[in-house]
């Protein structure tokens, strides 16, 4: 029965502070969902002795060791030889992996540098964990009653490999009682407000509740533990209680993005959308088009960064700009209505604001945001006061805009959020 | 002489994935700047045995151990008693710290819960590191030829204490040599191709070279070590050698983004830009507007997702769409020229392609990308074959487009990249 896991994060970029280790927290979060106990995270740079030290310590501590990093093609990628040395087994060329690397290069019409084959030299006994996103194969290997899992350090490769191969395998290994979890993706409440609203809904003996903030969203997870059927029934009961308390703030359950939810709602209702973006600079369009199939409802948009574009492409009147400025209720309203008219859609969505640091005034400080939605029955605009860095403000503005579309499609009122309080003019 | 540091991050919130450990990377970055070597980062939850294990291992590895977390007033704050136990010294009430905690509560007009005094129980021999931002005092203590530094886990308290007290003290302890580094941000080469091109340019005795892939960019860092003046001169010599080998692929040195580089080049040359985005859906506009001051050169863009938008807003001819389709050299060319004309700019940039999974055909598979740039002297378009998931393709397409602008502004040829091979029609 496996219980204890150690996570090993390797790479000089971690020990010299060049990047923050987001892999370890993501993996820890996934393991928490399986009821596994992360005993330690060990992080070392690309040195043979330090890697060997970390592997030895990790194997002393845990039933399962999950390592990220150090399996690329370059000289400082030392994980495979370290694992082989620590376990006392030779490295052997994994022919399937070698073939796959050659094929990937051939498919791209590229010559394969010889050092790429190094990635297919795996410790004897390794069972490949396929890497659909890159050339370096991962693997798992059992030795001395321990399970070792080796994955690349590139987050997007690591995550797919965890989700597709490692987590299902761990779930099987674990057996017996199950840990079932449900994630509620929320937007519009702070973590402490969420905590207060949910408090008392779940007794600690029924489930573990945890929050995870990933700006600007906060997810809430409940994990129940028990025999498969009891656990599943309890999960549904608790989920219903959570929904009753925070429903309108929950844009999705499970691993879904806000843009996918919005896209699904628009597609279901047969609504088409056009965008008029100023402060978000294309970010709303980018997010909407991240959802596959978005061409079914998105006709297009105008990134109206200059006043000329607002006027000529969206029909915003010069007198509006003169009298109220480009960051105003009037301009936002004309932009949304203009996008709807120009693209001939059911909905027009506009953002205009001041991301800073330039352009701020006492009356319209950095963080001023107007969002407007135009429909057949008229246009609604609202002002928000955001805060933070330029990229935070753009992201939060795009989130508010997308959440408007969700609430509009569902007939929900606009959120009087604690994250961003709508201001009167 | 101190040389080796271990960082100890403690708290269940780290081992259950509720938060990402940004403290360790921030501290590591500061220490790197002092030329100190972070041998390992050890992360454990709030358990007496795990904390003791981590402290013992850290003291075996390093001259200095810096710990964050576990010094608050609650029952799961175990760092002080762990340090006392590991060093075999008693805990003693630090009267100054206790007085300060009482005063802080008095100043707020609040009763002090008794457990708050627990924070002033420090291991015998501790030298207080003042905490101007909170109630928990930090401290350092010397034992067995090692230096232990204990800080709170709250980032804003920890950072001030590092900056005001710990880093100046470490600088004094350290003296002597410096470590200097230079980062080259590249696009258009794989990591192994970069490795081969740079191989031999830097002798391991001169500097340490490392790569970090952050799709779709790869950065290369060189670190030199020595007496301040020798090290600075050597860094410049090596940087010149690196530039000579991979210059056109280096879009920036130091912490700069491609969109900032492109923006700087456009602003310097007084060039204005308009965008016509299909496959990138607004991502190019989003990236361009991430750079503060981008309104100086970006007039705007059209997200022309539907054919109607391509036709009506950009003037792409219906016969072009009928004869060649929206993903074609002809459409890309008319889109770029249209954006330039409609917005009245010096440059028009267009992307059109198939991000998939819908819309792919045998002739135009998923990953087909056309990029076009229109200038006063005409329009150039080129086809690429990308691969990967939808979001990868969008990101890579936006990167290729931005890199075109950079190369155009610098008079460099378009990259015949190994990441994406331009294909003939």
Short mmCIF file of C-alpha atoms in Angstrom, two decimals, chain A residues 4 12-22 24-26 28-30 32 37-47 49-50 53 57-58 60-61 72-77 105 108-116 133 154 156-157 191 208 210-213 221 275 277-295 298-307 309 312-313 342-343 356-358 390-391 394, chain B residues 4 14-22 24-26 28-30 32 37-45 47 49-50 53 57-58 60-61 183 185 190-193 195-196 208-213 215 219-221 275 277-295 298-307 309 312-313 342-343 356-358 385-392 394-395 417-421:
data_model
loop_
_atom_site.label_atom_id
_atom_site.label_comp_id
_atom_site.label_asym_id
_atom_site.label_seq_id
_atom_site.Cartn_x
_atom_site.Cartn_y
_atom_site.Cartn_z
CA UNK A 4 4.09 8.54 1.25
CA UNK A 12 20.00 24.99 -11.60
CA UNK A 13 17.21 27.35 -12.65
CA UNK A 14 15.45 26.44 -9.39
CA UNK A 15 18.40 26.70 -7.01
CA UNK A 16 19.58 29.96 -8.52
CA UNK A 17 16.12 31.51 -8.31
CA UNK A 18 15.65 31.95 -12.03
CA UNK A 19 12.25 30.34 -11.90
CA UNK A 20 9.75 29.43 -9.20
CA UNK A 21 8.97 25.76 -8.83
CA UNK A 22 5.35 25.54 -9.94
CA UNK A 24 6.04 20.75 -7.15
CA UNK A 25 2.92 22.57 -6.01
CA UNK A 26 0.91 21.33 -8.98
CA UNK A 28 1.37 18.09 -4.60
CA UNK A 29 -2.11 19.36 -5.34
CA UNK A 30 -2.85 16.36 -7.58
CA UNK A 32 -3.55 15.54 -2.26
CA UNK A 37 0.92 12.33 1.72
CA UNK A 38 3.78 14.43 0.34
CA UNK A 39 6.51 13.88 2.94
CA UNK A 40 9.00 16.26 1.40
CA UNK A 41 9.95 18.21 -1.68
CA UNK A 42 13.68 18.13 -2.38
CA UNK A 43 15.15 20.60 -4.83
CA UNK A 44 18.72 20.43 -6.09
CA UNK A 45 20.73 21.78 -9.01
CA UNK A 46 22.30 19.86 -11.88
CA UNK A 47 25.24 18.24 -10.05
CA UNK A 49 26.50 14.33 -6.24
CA UNK A 50 23.56 16.50 -5.27
CA UNK A 53 22.03 12.68 -2.51
CA UNK A 57 17.11 10.75 0.73
CA UNK A 58 13.84 10.64 -1.21
CA UNK A 60 14.52 6.67 2.36
CA UNK A 61 11.46 8.82 3.02
CA UNK A 72 16.61 16.68 -21.83
CA UNK A 73 19.34 16.23 -24.41
CA UNK A 74 22.05 18.51 -23.00
CA UNK A 75 25.12 17.83 -20.90
CA UNK A 76 23.53 19.17 -17.71
CA UNK A 77 20.63 16.71 -17.98
CA UNK A 105 12.54 15.11 -36.24
CA UNK A 108 9.41 18.16 -39.08
CA UNK A 109 11.93 17.74 -41.87
CA UNK A 110 14.76 18.44 -39.46
CA UNK A 111 18.10 16.78 -38.91
CA UNK A 112 18.33 15.23 -35.49
CA UNK A 113 21.36 16.32 -33.48
CA UNK A 114 23.00 13.12 -32.17
CA UNK A 115 22.71 14.22 -28.52
CA UNK A 116 18.95 13.87 -28.77
CA UNK A 133 4.26 17.00 -26.04
CA UNK A 154 8.70 21.51 -18.74
CA UNK A 156 3.13 21.42 -20.02
CA UNK A 157 4.85 18.14 -20.83
CA UNK A 191 -10.49 33.47 -0.57
CA UNK A 208 -11.40 17.88 3.35
CA UNK A 210 -9.09 23.35 0.39
CA UNK A 211 -8.72 26.51 -1.65
CA UNK A 212 -6.26 27.38 -4.32
CA UNK A 213 -5.89 30.84 -5.72
CA UNK A 221 -11.83 21.48 -3.71
CA UNK A 275 -15.56 42.17 -29.52
CA UNK A 277 -11.22 45.72 -27.11
CA UNK A 278 -9.22 48.68 -26.02
CA UNK A 279 -7.57 48.10 -22.63
CA UNK A 280 -7.47 44.31 -23.03
CA UNK A 281 -5.65 44.71 -26.35
CA UNK A 282 -6.84 41.41 -27.85
CA UNK A 283 -6.74 39.29 -24.70
CA UNK A 284 -10.50 38.66 -24.69
CA UNK A 285 -10.32 37.49 -28.32
CA UNK A 286 -7.30 35.36 -27.51
CA UNK A 287 -9.11 33.70 -24.63
CA UNK A 288 -12.34 33.17 -26.55
CA UNK A 289 -10.41 31.57 -29.43
CA UNK A 290 -8.54 29.28 -27.04
CA UNK A 291 -11.71 27.20 -26.96
CA UNK A 292 -11.84 24.75 -29.88
CA UNK A 293 -14.86 25.41 -32.08
CA UNK A 294 -14.98 29.11 -31.19
CA UNK A 295 -15.48 30.03 -34.84
CA UNK A 298 -17.06 34.43 -32.51
CA UNK A 299 -17.38 36.50 -35.66
CA UNK A 300 -14.42 38.70 -34.80
CA UNK A 301 -13.31 41.80 -33.01
CA UNK A 302 -11.59 45.10 -33.26
CA UNK A 303 -8.59 45.95 -31.14
CA UNK A 304 -9.37 49.64 -31.00
CA UNK A 305 -6.26 50.91 -29.30
CA UNK A 306 -6.19 54.32 -30.92
CA UNK A 307 -9.12 56.73 -31.13
CA UNK A 309 -9.81 52.83 -34.76
CA UNK A 312 -13.57 54.51 -38.03
CA UNK A 313 -13.97 50.81 -37.40
CA UNK A 342 -20.29 45.98 -37.73
CA UNK A 343 -20.01 42.23 -37.31
CA UNK A 356 -1.21 52.23 -16.72
CA UNK A 357 1.34 53.37 -16.01
CA UNK A 358 0.64 56.00 -18.72
CA UNK A 390 -0.50 46.13 -16.06
CA UNK A 391 -0.75 42.43 -16.87
CA UNK A 394 -5.56 43.20 -18.35
CA UNK B 4 26.92 26.63 0.67
CA UNK B 14 3.31 23.81 0.51
CA UNK B 15 3.17 20.01 0.66
CA UNK B 16 -0.54 19.87 -0.14
CA UNK B 17 -0.16 22.17 -3.13
CA UNK B 18 -2.31 24.96 -1.79
CA UNK B 19 0.34 27.53 -2.57
CA UNK B 20 3.47 27.66 -4.68
CA UNK B 21 6.69 28.32 -2.83
CA UNK B 22 7.72 31.73 -4.06
CA UNK B 24 12.50 29.78 -1.95
CA UNK B 25 13.00 31.15 -5.46
CA UNK B 26 13.14 34.73 -4.21
CA UNK B 28 17.71 31.74 -4.06
CA UNK B 29 17.81 34.64 -6.49
CA UNK B 30 19.12 36.98 -3.76
CA UNK B 32 22.87 33.91 -6.30
CA UNK B 37 25.58 28.33 -3.78
CA UNK B 38 22.14 26.96 -2.90
CA UNK B 39 22.88 23.29 -2.40
CA UNK B 40 19.28 22.27 -1.82
CA UNK B 41 15.80 23.46 -1.01
CA UNK B 42 14.00 21.17 1.43
CA UNK B 43 10.25 21.50 1.85
CA UNK B 44 8.30 19.69 4.55
CA UNK B 45 4.94 20.03 6.26
CA UNK B 47 5.25 17.63 11.58
CA UNK B 49 9.74 14.49 12.86
CA UNK B 50 9.78 15.87 9.31
CA UNK B 53 14.74 15.50 9.59
CA UNK B 57 19.88 17.16 6.53
CA UNK B 58 20.21 20.88 5.85
CA UNK B 60 24.84 18.33 6.99
CA UNK B 61 24.77 19.99 3.57
CA UNK B 183 21.02 35.86 -19.90
CA UNK B 185 16.81 35.21 -24.70
CA UNK B 190 15.85 24.08 -30.40
CA UNK B 191 17.71 23.59 -27.15
CA UNK B 192 19.98 20.98 -28.65
CA UNK B 193 20.72 23.12 -31.72
CA UNK B 195 23.77 23.74 -27.36
CA UNK B 196 25.66 22.63 -30.48
CA UNK B 208 28.93 27.84 -16.37
CA UNK B 209 26.43 27.68 -19.22
CA UNK B 210 22.82 26.67 -18.71
CA UNK B 211 19.68 26.59 -20.82
CA UNK B 212 16.08 27.06 -19.86
CA UNK B 213 13.22 26.36 -22.23
CA UNK B 215 8.10 27.53 -24.81
CA UNK B 219 17.23 31.31 -22.69
CA UNK B 220 20.89 30.68 -22.22
CA UNK B 221 22.71 31.92 -19.15
CA UNK B 275 -2.78 43.84 -36.93
CA UNK B 277 -5.36 38.32 -36.73
CA UNK B 278 -7.23 35.23 -37.64
CA UNK B 279 -5.62 32.11 -36.17
CA UNK B 280 -4.03 33.99 -33.27
CA UNK B 281 -7.43 35.39 -32.27
CA UNK B 282 -6.10 38.53 -30.56
CA UNK B 283 -2.98 37.05 -28.99
CA UNK B 284 -0.59 39.21 -31.01
CA UNK B 285 -2.50 42.33 -29.94
CA UNK B 286 -2.54 41.11 -26.35
CA UNK B 287 1.20 40.59 -26.37
CA UNK B 288 1.99 43.88 -28.10
CA UNK B 289 -0.18 45.74 -25.56
CA UNK B 290 1.55 44.00 -22.64
CA UNK B 291 4.40 46.44 -23.20
CA UNK B 292 3.76 49.73 -21.38
CA UNK B 293 3.64 52.61 -23.85
CA UNK B 294 2.43 50.42 -26.72
CA UNK B 295 -0.19 53.00 -27.69
CA UNK B 298 0.01 50.16 -32.07
CA UNK B 299 -2.97 51.75 -33.77
CA UNK B 300 -5.14 48.68 -33.45
CA UNK B 301 -6.15 45.45 -35.06
CA UNK B 302 -8.93 43.36 -36.40
CA UNK B 303 -9.61 39.91 -35.09
CA UNK B 304 -10.96 38.60 -38.36
CA UNK B 305 -12.19 35.21 -37.28
CA UNK B 306 -15.03 34.93 -39.76
CA UNK B 307 -14.78 35.51 -43.52
CA UNK B 309 -14.83 40.26 -41.00
CA UNK B 312 -15.77 43.86 -44.66
CA UNK B 313 -13.25 45.19 -42.19
CA UNK B 342 -7.53 50.68 -42.77
CA UNK B 343 -5.51 51.86 -39.79
CA UNK B 356 -7.34 22.72 -35.14
CA UNK B 357 -8.83 20.40 -34.30
CA UNK B 358 -11.56 21.64 -36.68
CA UNK B 385 3.93 24.11 -40.53
CA UNK B 386 3.44 24.14 -36.76
CA UNK B 387 2.56 21.29 -34.45
CA UNK B 388 1.20 20.71 -30.99
CA UNK B 389 -1.94 21.66 -29.15
CA UNK B 390 -4.21 24.53 -30.09
CA UNK B 391 -2.73 26.89 -27.49
CA UNK B 392 0.83 25.98 -28.46
CA UNK B 394 -1.44 30.05 -31.26
CA UNK B 395 1.51 30.96 -29.06
CA UNK B 417 14.17 27.99 -38.13
CA UNK B 418 14.56 24.44 -36.99
CA UNK B 419 11.52 24.88 -34.78
CA UNK B 420 9.20 25.44 -37.70
CA UNK B 421 10.27 24.97 -41.26
#
